[in-house]
GROMACS .gro file of C-alpha atoms in nm:
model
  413
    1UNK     CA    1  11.659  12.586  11.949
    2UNK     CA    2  11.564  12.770  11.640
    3UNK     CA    3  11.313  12.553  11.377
    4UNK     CA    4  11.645  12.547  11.145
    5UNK     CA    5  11.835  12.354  11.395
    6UNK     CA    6  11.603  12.107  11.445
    7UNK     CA    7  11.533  11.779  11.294
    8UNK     CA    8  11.231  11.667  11.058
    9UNK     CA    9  10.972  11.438  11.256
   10UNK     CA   10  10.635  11.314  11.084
   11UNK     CA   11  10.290  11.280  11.292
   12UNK     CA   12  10.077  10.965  11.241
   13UNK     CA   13   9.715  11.074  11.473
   14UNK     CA   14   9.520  10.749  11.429
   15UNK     CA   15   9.080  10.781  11.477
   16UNK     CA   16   9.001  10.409  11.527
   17UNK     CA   17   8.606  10.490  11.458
   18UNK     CA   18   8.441  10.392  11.147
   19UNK     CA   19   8.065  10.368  11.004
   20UNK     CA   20   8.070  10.004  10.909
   21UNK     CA   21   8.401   9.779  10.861
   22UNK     CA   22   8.482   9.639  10.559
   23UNK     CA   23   8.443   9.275  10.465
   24UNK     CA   24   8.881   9.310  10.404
   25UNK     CA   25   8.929   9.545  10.663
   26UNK     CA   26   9.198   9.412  10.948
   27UNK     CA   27   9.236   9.777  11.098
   28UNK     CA   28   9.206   9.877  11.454
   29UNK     CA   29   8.879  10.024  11.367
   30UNK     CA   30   8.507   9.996  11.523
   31UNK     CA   31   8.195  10.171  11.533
   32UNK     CA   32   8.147  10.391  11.850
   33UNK     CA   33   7.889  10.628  11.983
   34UNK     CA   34   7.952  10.993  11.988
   35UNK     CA   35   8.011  11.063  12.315
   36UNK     CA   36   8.306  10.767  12.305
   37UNK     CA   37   8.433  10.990  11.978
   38UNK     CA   38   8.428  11.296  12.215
   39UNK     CA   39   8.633  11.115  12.501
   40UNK     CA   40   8.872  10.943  12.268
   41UNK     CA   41   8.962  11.334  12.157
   42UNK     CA   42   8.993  11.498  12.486
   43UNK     CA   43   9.264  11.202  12.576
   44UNK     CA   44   9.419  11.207  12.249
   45UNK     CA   45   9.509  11.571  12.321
   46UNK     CA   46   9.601  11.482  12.654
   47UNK     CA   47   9.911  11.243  12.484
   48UNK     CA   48   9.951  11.521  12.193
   49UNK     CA   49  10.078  11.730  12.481
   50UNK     CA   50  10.297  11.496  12.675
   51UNK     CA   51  10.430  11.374  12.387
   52UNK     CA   52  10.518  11.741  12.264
   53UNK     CA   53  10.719  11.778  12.586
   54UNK     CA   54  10.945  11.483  12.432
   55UNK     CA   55  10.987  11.612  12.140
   56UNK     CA   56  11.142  11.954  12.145
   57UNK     CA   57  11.463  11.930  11.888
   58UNK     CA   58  11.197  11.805  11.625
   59UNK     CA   59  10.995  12.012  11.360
   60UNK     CA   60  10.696  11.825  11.234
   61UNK     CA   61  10.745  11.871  10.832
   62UNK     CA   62  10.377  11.666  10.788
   63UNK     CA   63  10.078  11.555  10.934
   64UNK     CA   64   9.876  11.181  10.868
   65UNK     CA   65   9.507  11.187  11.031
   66UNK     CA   66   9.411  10.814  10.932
   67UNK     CA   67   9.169  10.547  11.090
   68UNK     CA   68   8.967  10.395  11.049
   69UNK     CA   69   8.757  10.668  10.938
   70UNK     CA   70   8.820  11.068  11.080
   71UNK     CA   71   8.556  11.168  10.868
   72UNK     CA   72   8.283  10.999  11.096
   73UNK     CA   73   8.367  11.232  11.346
   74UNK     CA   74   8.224  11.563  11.430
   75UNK     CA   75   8.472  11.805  11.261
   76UNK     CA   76   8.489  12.012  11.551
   77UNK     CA   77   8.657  11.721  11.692
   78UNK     CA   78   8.924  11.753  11.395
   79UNK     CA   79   8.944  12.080  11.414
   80UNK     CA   80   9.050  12.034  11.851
   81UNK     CA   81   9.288  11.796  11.780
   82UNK     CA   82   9.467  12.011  11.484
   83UNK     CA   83   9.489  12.295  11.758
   84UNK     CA   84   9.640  12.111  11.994
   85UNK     CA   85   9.902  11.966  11.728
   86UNK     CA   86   9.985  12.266  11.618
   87UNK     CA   87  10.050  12.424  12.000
   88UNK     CA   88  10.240  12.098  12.112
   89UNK     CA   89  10.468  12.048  11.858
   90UNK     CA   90  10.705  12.265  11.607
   91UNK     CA   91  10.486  12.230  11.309
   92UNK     CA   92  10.652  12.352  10.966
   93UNK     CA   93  10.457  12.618  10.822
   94UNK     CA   94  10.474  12.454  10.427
   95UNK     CA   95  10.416  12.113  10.640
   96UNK     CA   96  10.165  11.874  10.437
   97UNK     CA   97   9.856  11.816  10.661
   98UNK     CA   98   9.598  11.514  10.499
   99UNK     CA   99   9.323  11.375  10.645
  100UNK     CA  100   9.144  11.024  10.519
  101UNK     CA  101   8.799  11.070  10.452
  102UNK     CA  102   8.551  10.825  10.331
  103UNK     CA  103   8.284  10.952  10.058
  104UNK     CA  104   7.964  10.819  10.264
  105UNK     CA  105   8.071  11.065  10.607
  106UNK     CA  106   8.211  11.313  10.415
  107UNK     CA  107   7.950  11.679  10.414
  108UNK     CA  108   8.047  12.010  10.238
  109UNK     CA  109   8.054  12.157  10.573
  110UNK     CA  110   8.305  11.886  10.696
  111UNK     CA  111   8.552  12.005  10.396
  112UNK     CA  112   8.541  12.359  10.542
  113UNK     CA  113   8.612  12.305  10.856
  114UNK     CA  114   8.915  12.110  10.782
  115UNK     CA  115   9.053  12.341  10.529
  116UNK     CA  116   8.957  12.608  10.845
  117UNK     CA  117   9.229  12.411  11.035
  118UNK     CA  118   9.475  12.404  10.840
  119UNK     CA  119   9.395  12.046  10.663
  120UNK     CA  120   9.540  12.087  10.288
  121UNK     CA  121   9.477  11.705  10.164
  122UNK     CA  122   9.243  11.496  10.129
  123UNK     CA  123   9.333  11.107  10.052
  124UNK     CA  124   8.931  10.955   9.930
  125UNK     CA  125   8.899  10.597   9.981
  126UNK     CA  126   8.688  10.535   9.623
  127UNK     CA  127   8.826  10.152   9.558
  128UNK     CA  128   8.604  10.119   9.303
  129UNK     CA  129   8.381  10.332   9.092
  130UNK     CA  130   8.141   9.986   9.027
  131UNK     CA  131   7.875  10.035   9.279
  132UNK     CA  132   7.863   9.637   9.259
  133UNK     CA  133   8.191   9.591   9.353
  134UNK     CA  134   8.173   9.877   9.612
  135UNK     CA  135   7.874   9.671   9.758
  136UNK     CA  136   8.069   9.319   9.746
  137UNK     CA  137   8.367   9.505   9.933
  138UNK     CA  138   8.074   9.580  10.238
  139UNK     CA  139   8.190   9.948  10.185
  140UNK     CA  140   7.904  10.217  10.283
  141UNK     CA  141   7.909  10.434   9.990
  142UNK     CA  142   7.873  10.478   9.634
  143UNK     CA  143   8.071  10.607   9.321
  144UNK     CA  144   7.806  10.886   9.269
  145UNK     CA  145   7.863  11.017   9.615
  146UNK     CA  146   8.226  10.978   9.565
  147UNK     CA  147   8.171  11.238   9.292
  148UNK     CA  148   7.953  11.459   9.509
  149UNK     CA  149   8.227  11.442   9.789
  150UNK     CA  150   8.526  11.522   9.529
  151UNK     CA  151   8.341  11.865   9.358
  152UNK     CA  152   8.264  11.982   9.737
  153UNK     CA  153   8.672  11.936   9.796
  154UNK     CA  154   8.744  12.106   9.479
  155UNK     CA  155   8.460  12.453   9.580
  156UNK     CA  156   8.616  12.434   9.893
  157UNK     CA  157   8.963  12.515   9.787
  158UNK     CA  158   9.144  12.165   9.805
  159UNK     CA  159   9.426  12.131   9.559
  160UNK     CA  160   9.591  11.848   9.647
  161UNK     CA  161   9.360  11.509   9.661
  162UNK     CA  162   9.453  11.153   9.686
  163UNK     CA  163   9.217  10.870   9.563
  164UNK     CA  164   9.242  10.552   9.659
  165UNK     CA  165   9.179  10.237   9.435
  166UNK     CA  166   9.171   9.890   9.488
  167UNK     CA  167   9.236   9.574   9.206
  168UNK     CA  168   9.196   9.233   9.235
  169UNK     CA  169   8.850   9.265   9.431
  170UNK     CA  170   8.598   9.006   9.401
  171UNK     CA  171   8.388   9.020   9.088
  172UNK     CA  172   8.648   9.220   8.901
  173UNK     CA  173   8.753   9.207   8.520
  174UNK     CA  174   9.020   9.385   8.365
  175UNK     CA  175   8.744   9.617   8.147
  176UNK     CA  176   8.579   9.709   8.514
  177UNK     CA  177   8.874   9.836   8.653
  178UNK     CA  178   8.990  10.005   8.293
  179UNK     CA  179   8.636  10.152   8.377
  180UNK     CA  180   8.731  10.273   8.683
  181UNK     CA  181   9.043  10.393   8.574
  182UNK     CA  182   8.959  10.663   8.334
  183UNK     CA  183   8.629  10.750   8.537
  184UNK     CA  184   8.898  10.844   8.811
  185UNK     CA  185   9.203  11.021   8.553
  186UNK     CA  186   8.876  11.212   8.434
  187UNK     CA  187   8.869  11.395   8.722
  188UNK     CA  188   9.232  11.506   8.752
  189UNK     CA  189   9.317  11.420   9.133
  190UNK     CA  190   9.664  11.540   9.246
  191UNK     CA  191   9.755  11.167   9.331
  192UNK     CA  192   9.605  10.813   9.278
  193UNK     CA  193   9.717  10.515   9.523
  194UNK     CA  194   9.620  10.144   9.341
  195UNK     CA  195   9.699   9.900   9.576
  196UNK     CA  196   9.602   9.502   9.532
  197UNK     CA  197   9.363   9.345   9.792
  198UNK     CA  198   9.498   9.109  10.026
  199UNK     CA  199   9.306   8.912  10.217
  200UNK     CA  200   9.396   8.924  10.598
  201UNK     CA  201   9.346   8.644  10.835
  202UNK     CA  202   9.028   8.728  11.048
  203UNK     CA  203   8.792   8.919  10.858
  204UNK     CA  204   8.506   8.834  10.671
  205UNK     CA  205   8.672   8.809  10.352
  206UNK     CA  206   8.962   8.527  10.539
  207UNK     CA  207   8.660   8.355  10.651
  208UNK     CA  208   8.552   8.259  10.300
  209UNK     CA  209   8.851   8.305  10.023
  210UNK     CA  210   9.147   8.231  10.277
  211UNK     CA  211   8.955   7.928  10.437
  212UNK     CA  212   8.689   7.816  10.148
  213UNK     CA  213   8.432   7.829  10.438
  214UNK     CA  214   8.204   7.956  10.189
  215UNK     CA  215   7.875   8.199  10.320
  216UNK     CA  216   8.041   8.109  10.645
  217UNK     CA  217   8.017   8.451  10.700
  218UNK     CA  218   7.699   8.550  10.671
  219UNK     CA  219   7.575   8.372  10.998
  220UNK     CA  220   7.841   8.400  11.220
  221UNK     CA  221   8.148   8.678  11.294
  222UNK     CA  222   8.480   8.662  11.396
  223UNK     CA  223   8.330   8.691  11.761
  224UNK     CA  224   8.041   8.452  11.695
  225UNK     CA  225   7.791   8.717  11.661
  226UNK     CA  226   7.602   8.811  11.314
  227UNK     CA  227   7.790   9.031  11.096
  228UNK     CA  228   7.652   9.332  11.035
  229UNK     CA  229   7.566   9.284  10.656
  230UNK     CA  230   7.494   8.945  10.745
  231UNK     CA  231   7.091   9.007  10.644
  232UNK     CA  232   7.173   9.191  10.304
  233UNK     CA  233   7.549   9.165  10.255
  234UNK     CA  234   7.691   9.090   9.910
  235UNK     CA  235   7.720   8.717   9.745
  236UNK     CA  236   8.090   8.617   9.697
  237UNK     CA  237   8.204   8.647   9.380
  238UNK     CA  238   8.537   8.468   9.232
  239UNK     CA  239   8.855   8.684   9.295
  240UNK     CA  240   8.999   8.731   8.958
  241UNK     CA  241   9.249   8.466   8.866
  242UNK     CA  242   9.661   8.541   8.834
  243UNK     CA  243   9.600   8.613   8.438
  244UNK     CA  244   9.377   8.889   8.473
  245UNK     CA  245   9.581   9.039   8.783
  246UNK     CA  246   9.883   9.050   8.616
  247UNK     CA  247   9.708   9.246   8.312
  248UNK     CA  248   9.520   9.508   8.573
  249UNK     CA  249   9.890   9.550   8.718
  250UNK     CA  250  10.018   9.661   8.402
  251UNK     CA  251   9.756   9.826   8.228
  252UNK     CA  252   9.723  10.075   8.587
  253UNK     CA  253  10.134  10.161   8.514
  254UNK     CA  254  10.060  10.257   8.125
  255UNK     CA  255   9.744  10.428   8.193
  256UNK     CA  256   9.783  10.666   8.426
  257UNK     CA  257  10.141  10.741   8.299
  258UNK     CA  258   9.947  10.798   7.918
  259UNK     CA  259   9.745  11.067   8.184
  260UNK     CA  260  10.065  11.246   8.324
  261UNK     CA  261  10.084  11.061   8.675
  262UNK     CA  262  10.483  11.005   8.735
  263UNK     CA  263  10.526  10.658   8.912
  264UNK     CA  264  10.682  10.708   9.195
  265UNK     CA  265  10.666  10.437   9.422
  266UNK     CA  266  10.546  10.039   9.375
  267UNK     CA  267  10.168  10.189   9.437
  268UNK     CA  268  10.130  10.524   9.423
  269UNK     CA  269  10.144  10.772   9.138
  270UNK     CA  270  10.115  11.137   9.104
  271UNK     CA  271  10.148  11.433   8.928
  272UNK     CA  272  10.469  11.612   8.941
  273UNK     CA  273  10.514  11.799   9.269
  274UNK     CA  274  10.187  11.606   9.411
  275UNK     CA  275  10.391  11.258   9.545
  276UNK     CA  276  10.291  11.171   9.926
  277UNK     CA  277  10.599  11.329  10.113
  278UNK     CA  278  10.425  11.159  10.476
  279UNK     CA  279  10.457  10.835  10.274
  280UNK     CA  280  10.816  10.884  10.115
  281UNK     CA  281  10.901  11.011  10.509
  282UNK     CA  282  10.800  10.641  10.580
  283UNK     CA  283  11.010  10.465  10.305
  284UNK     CA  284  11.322  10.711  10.344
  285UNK     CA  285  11.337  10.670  10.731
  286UNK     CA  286  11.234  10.984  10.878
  287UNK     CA  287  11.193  10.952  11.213
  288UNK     CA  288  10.802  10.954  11.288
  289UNK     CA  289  10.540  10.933  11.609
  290UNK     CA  290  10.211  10.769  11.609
  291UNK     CA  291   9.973  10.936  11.849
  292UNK     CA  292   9.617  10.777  11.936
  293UNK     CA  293   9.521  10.418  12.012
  294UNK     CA  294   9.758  10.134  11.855
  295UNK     CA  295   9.967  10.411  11.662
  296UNK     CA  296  10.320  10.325  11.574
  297UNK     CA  297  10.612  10.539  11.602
  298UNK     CA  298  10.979  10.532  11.506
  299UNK     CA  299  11.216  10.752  11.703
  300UNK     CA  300  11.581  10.720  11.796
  301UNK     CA  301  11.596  10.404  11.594
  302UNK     CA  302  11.331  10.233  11.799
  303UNK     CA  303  11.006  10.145  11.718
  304UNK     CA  304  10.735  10.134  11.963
  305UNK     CA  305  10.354  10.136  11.929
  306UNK     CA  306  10.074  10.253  12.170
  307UNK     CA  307   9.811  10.015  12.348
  308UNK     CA  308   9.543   9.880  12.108
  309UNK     CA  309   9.309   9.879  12.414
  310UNK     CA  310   9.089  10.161  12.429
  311UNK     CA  311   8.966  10.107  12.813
  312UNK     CA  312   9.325  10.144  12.893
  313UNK     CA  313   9.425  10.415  12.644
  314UNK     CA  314   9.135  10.642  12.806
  315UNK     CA  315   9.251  10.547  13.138
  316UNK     CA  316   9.578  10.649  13.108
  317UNK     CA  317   9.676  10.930  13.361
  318UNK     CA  318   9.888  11.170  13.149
  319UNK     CA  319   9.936  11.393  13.457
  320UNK     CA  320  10.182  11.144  13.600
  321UNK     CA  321  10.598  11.136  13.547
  322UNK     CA  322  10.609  11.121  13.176
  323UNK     CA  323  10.840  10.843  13.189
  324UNK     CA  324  10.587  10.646  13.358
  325UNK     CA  325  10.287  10.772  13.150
  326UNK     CA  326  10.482  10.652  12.800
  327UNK     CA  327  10.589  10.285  12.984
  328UNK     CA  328  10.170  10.287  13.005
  329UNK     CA  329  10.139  10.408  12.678
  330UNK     CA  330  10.364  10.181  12.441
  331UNK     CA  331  10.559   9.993  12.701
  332UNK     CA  332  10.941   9.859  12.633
  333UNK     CA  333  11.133   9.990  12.304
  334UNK     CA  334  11.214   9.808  12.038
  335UNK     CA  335  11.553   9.916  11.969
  336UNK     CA  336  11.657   9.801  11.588
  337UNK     CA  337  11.991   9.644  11.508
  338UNK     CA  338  12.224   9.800  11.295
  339UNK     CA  339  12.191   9.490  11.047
  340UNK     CA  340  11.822   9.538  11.080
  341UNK     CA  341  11.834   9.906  10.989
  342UNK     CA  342  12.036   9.848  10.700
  343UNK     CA  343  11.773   9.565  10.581
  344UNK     CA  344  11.509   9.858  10.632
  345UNK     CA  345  11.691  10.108  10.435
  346UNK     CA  346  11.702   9.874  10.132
  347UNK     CA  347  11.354   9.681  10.193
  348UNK     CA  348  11.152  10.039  10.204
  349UNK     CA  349  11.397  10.294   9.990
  350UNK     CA  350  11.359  10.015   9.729
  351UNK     CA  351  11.003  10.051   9.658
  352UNK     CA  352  11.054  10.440   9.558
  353UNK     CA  353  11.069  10.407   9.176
  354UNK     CA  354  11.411  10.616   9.256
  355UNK     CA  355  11.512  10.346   9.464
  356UNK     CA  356  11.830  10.347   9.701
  357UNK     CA  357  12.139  10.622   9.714
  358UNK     CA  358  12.480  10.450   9.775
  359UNK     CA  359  12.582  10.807   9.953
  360UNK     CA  360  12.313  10.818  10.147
  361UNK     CA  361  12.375  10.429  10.305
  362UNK     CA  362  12.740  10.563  10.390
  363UNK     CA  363  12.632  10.875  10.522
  364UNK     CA  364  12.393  10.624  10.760
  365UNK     CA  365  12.640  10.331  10.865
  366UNK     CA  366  12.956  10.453  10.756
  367UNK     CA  367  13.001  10.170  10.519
  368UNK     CA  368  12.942  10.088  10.158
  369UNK     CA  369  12.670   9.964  10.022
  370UNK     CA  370  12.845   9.763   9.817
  371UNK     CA  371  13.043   9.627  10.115
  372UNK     CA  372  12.730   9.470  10.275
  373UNK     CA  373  12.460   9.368   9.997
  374UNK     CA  374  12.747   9.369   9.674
  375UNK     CA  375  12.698   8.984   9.572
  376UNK     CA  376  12.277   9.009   9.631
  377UNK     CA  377  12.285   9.381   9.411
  378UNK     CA  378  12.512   9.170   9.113
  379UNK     CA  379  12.330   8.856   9.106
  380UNK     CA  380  11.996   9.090   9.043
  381UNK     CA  381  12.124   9.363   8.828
  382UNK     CA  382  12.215   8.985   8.637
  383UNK     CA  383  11.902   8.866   8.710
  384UNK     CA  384  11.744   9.170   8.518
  385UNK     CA  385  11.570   9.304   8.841
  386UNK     CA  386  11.787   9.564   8.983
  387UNK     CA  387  11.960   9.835   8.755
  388UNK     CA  388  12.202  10.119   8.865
  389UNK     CA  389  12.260  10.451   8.760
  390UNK     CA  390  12.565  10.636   8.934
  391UNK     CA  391  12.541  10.582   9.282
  392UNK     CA  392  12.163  10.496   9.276
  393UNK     CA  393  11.993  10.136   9.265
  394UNK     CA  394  11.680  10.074   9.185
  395UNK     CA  395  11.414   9.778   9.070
  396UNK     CA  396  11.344   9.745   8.705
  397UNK     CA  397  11.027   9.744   8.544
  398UNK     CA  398  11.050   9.323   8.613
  399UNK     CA  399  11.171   9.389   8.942
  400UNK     CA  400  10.867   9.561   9.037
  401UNK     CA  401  10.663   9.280   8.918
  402UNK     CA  402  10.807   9.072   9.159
  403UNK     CA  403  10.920   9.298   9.454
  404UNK     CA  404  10.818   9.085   9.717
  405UNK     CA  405  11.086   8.815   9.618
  406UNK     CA  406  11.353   9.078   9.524
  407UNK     CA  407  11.274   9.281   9.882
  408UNK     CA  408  11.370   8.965  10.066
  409UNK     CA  409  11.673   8.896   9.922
  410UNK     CA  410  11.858   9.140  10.154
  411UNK     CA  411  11.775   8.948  10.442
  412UNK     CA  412  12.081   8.957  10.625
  413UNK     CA  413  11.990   8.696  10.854
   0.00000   0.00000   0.00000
C-alpha cells in the first residue's frame, strides 16, 4: 500500500519522568533514576514495534512526545525512540514532530540533538514569567532560564515554538499576567497555549483550595509522606476571585490578537500557519495511538489506554502473539456508540474557533446535523451562543465564555 492510499494516524509517546511534580500536577508523572529512564526506553521501543505491525494502512502525519517531562531524559534516549518511530511506522515526511520540554532540564546540547532527530517543535511549559508565582506553582525553574532555554531553540534552528501559560494561579492579578503577557508576545513564539488552572482532586493544591485544609500540605502527602517542598515550599496565596478571572480571560483574547496570534481554538492561539495540527487531529477526530505507560489511543472508533503500572508495563513480553501482548497492554476496547461519536464530533469540533461542518457530520453518519442536534443548535444561535455561517456552526464570542455549559447541551443522553 502506497503512503497515498493510506490513512492519517497521530502518535501520542508519553515519558512519565519528571524533576519535581507540581503542586497542580495530576499527571502520570514521577521522579525516577536513570537507569529506570533507560529501561522505560528500551520497552517503549519494544511496543513502538509491535504496535507498528498493527498499523500498516496508516501514515503518521504528526508526532506528540509529552510527559511528564522528556526533557529530563538523556537525549540520546529521545533520539532512540525517534529512530525506532520512524522505522516502525509510515511517518509523513512534512509530519509535525514536538517534543515538551521544561526550561529547568532543558541544555543547548539537548536542543541539538532533537533537531538531529528530526524534532521540529518545541511546546515550553513557562506558566508564568513571575518567578513568585513560578515558585507558588512548586515548578523547578525560573523566567530567566526560560529565556536562556528559548534563544538556545532559536541558534539551534527551531522555528516553530509553543509556550505555555497558565491564569488564574495563586497570587495572581490581572497587571501580573498583562506582565507576563507582553514579556512572552515580546519574544515572537510561533504559538502561545493560555489555559486556566484547575485544581484536581489529589494533589497538593486539592489538599488546600479544593478542601480548605489549609498548610495541610506541607506536613503530609497524598501518600502520608512529606512532600517534597514541604521544608521550603511556597505559602498559599488567594486564587484570584471570578472578577479578576473573567478580565485575564478577555484581556489574553485582545492581546495577543493586537500581536497577530489568530485564535484558533478555546485556548490556543497562533500565528497563521503555526496552529497545533497534533491538537486539531485531537478535536477533528483523527484516529490516534498512545504509546508508553497510561497513553491513550483512539483507533477504529474505540478508545483504549495502556496500563498506568510501570512494573507491569516493563514486564510485558512483547515477543508473545500480539493479540495477547495488546490484551496485556490496554486490555478490553472501548468501542464508542454511534450517539456517542456524534456527541464527540460536536463536544471537541466545537472548541475550534471554526467550529463544526454540517458536510462533514453527513459525510460521518450519513445524517444531518440538523436532523439530530436542530432544536439544541436554534435554541443557542437564540440564545446568542452559537452562530452559523453556510454549513458551518460555531460558538460566539459569549459562547466561548461559557463553553462548558454550551458543550453539554448536546448530550444526547
Amino acid at each position: 500500500m502506497t503512503s497515498k492510499n493510506k490513512k492519517p494516524m497521530e502518535l501520542y509517546v508519553h515519558i512519565p519522568f519528571c524533576a519535581r511534580k507540581c503542586l497542580y500536577c495530576d499527571f502520570l508523572s514521577f521522579r525516577a533514576l536513570a537507569s529506570v529512564h533507560e529501561a522505560y526506553t528500551a520497552q517503549l521501543i519494544r511496543e513502538i514495534e509491535a504496535q507498528g505491525a498493527f498499523c500498516r494502512e496508516y501514515q503518521v502525519t504528526t508526532i506528540f512526545i509529552g510527559g511528564g517531562t522528556p526533557s529530563v531524559m538523556e537525549p540520546c534516549l529521545i533520539a532512540d525512540i525517534m529512530r525506532a518511530l520512524k522505522y516502525h511506522f509510515d511517518v509523513a515526511e512534512d509530519a509535525e514532530i514536538t517534543i515538551e520540554v521544561n526550561p529547568g532540564t532543558l541544555l543547548y546540547n539537548k536542543l541539538h540533538i532533537y533537531r538531529e532527530a528530526g524534532i521540529n517543535r518545541l511546546s515550553i511549559g513557562l506558566q508564568s514569567t513571575d518567578n513568585r508565582e513560578l515558585r507558588d506553582l512548586g515548578r523547578i525553574h525560573t523566567f530567566e532560564e526560560f529565556l536562556k532555554s528559548f534563544q538556545c531553540a532559536r541558534m539551534v534552528g527551531f522555528s516553530n515554538i509553543n509556550v505555555d501559560l497558565m491564569s488564574s494561579i495563586p497570587g495572581q492579578t490581572l497587571e501580573s499576567f498583562k506582565n507576563t503577557l507582553k514579556k512572552v508576545a515580546m519574544l515572537k513564539p510561533e504559538h502561545i497555549s493560555a489555559y486556566s488552572l484547575i485544581i484536581e482532586e489529589g494533589t497538593p493544591f486539592w489538599d488546600h483550595y479544593g478542601q480548605g485544609a489549609a498548610g495541610s500540605w506541607r506536613s503530609a502527602g497524598q501518600d502520608g509522606k512529606e512532600h517534597p517542598m514541604a521544608a521550603d515550599g511556597p505559602s498559599f496565596p488567594p486564587l484570584p476571585d471570578e472578577d479578576t478571572e473573567n478580565r485575564i480571560y478577555h484581556l489574553t483574547r485582545t492581546f495577543l490578537t493586537e500581536q497577530g496570534y489568530g485564535r484558533y481554538e478555546i485556548s490556543n492561539y497562533a500565528k497563521p500557519g503555526h496552529e497545533c495540527r497534533h491538537n486539531i487531529g485531537y478535536w477533528t477526530e483523527v484516529p490516534y495511538l498512545g504509546l508508553g505507560l497510561g497513553a491513550s489511543s483512539y483507533l477504529g472508533g474505540c478508545r483504549f489506554s495502556n496500563t498506568s503500572d510501570l512494573d507491569m508495563y516493563l514486564g510485558l513480553d512483547f515477543n508473545r502473539a500480539p493479540e495477547e501482548v495488546l490484551e496485556q497492554l490496554h486490555g478490553p476496547l472501548q468501542e464508542l456508540s454511534r450517539e456517542a461519536r456524534m456527541e464527540e464530533f460536536m463536544f471537541l469540533g466545537l472548541r475550534l474557533t471554526k467550529g463544526v461542518s454540517g458536510i462533514d457530520f453527513v459525510s460521518m453518519f450519513g445524517i444531518k446535523l440538523e436532523t439530530v442536534f436542530g432544536p439544541v443548535i436554534e435554541r443557542l444561535i437564540s440564545d446568542g451562543l452559537l452562530e452559523k455561517n453556510g454549513v458551518w456552526i460555531s460558538l460566539t464570542e459569549w459562547g466561548m465564555d461559557v463553553s462548558n455549559y454550551v458543550l453539554s447541551e448536546f448530550l444526547l443522553s
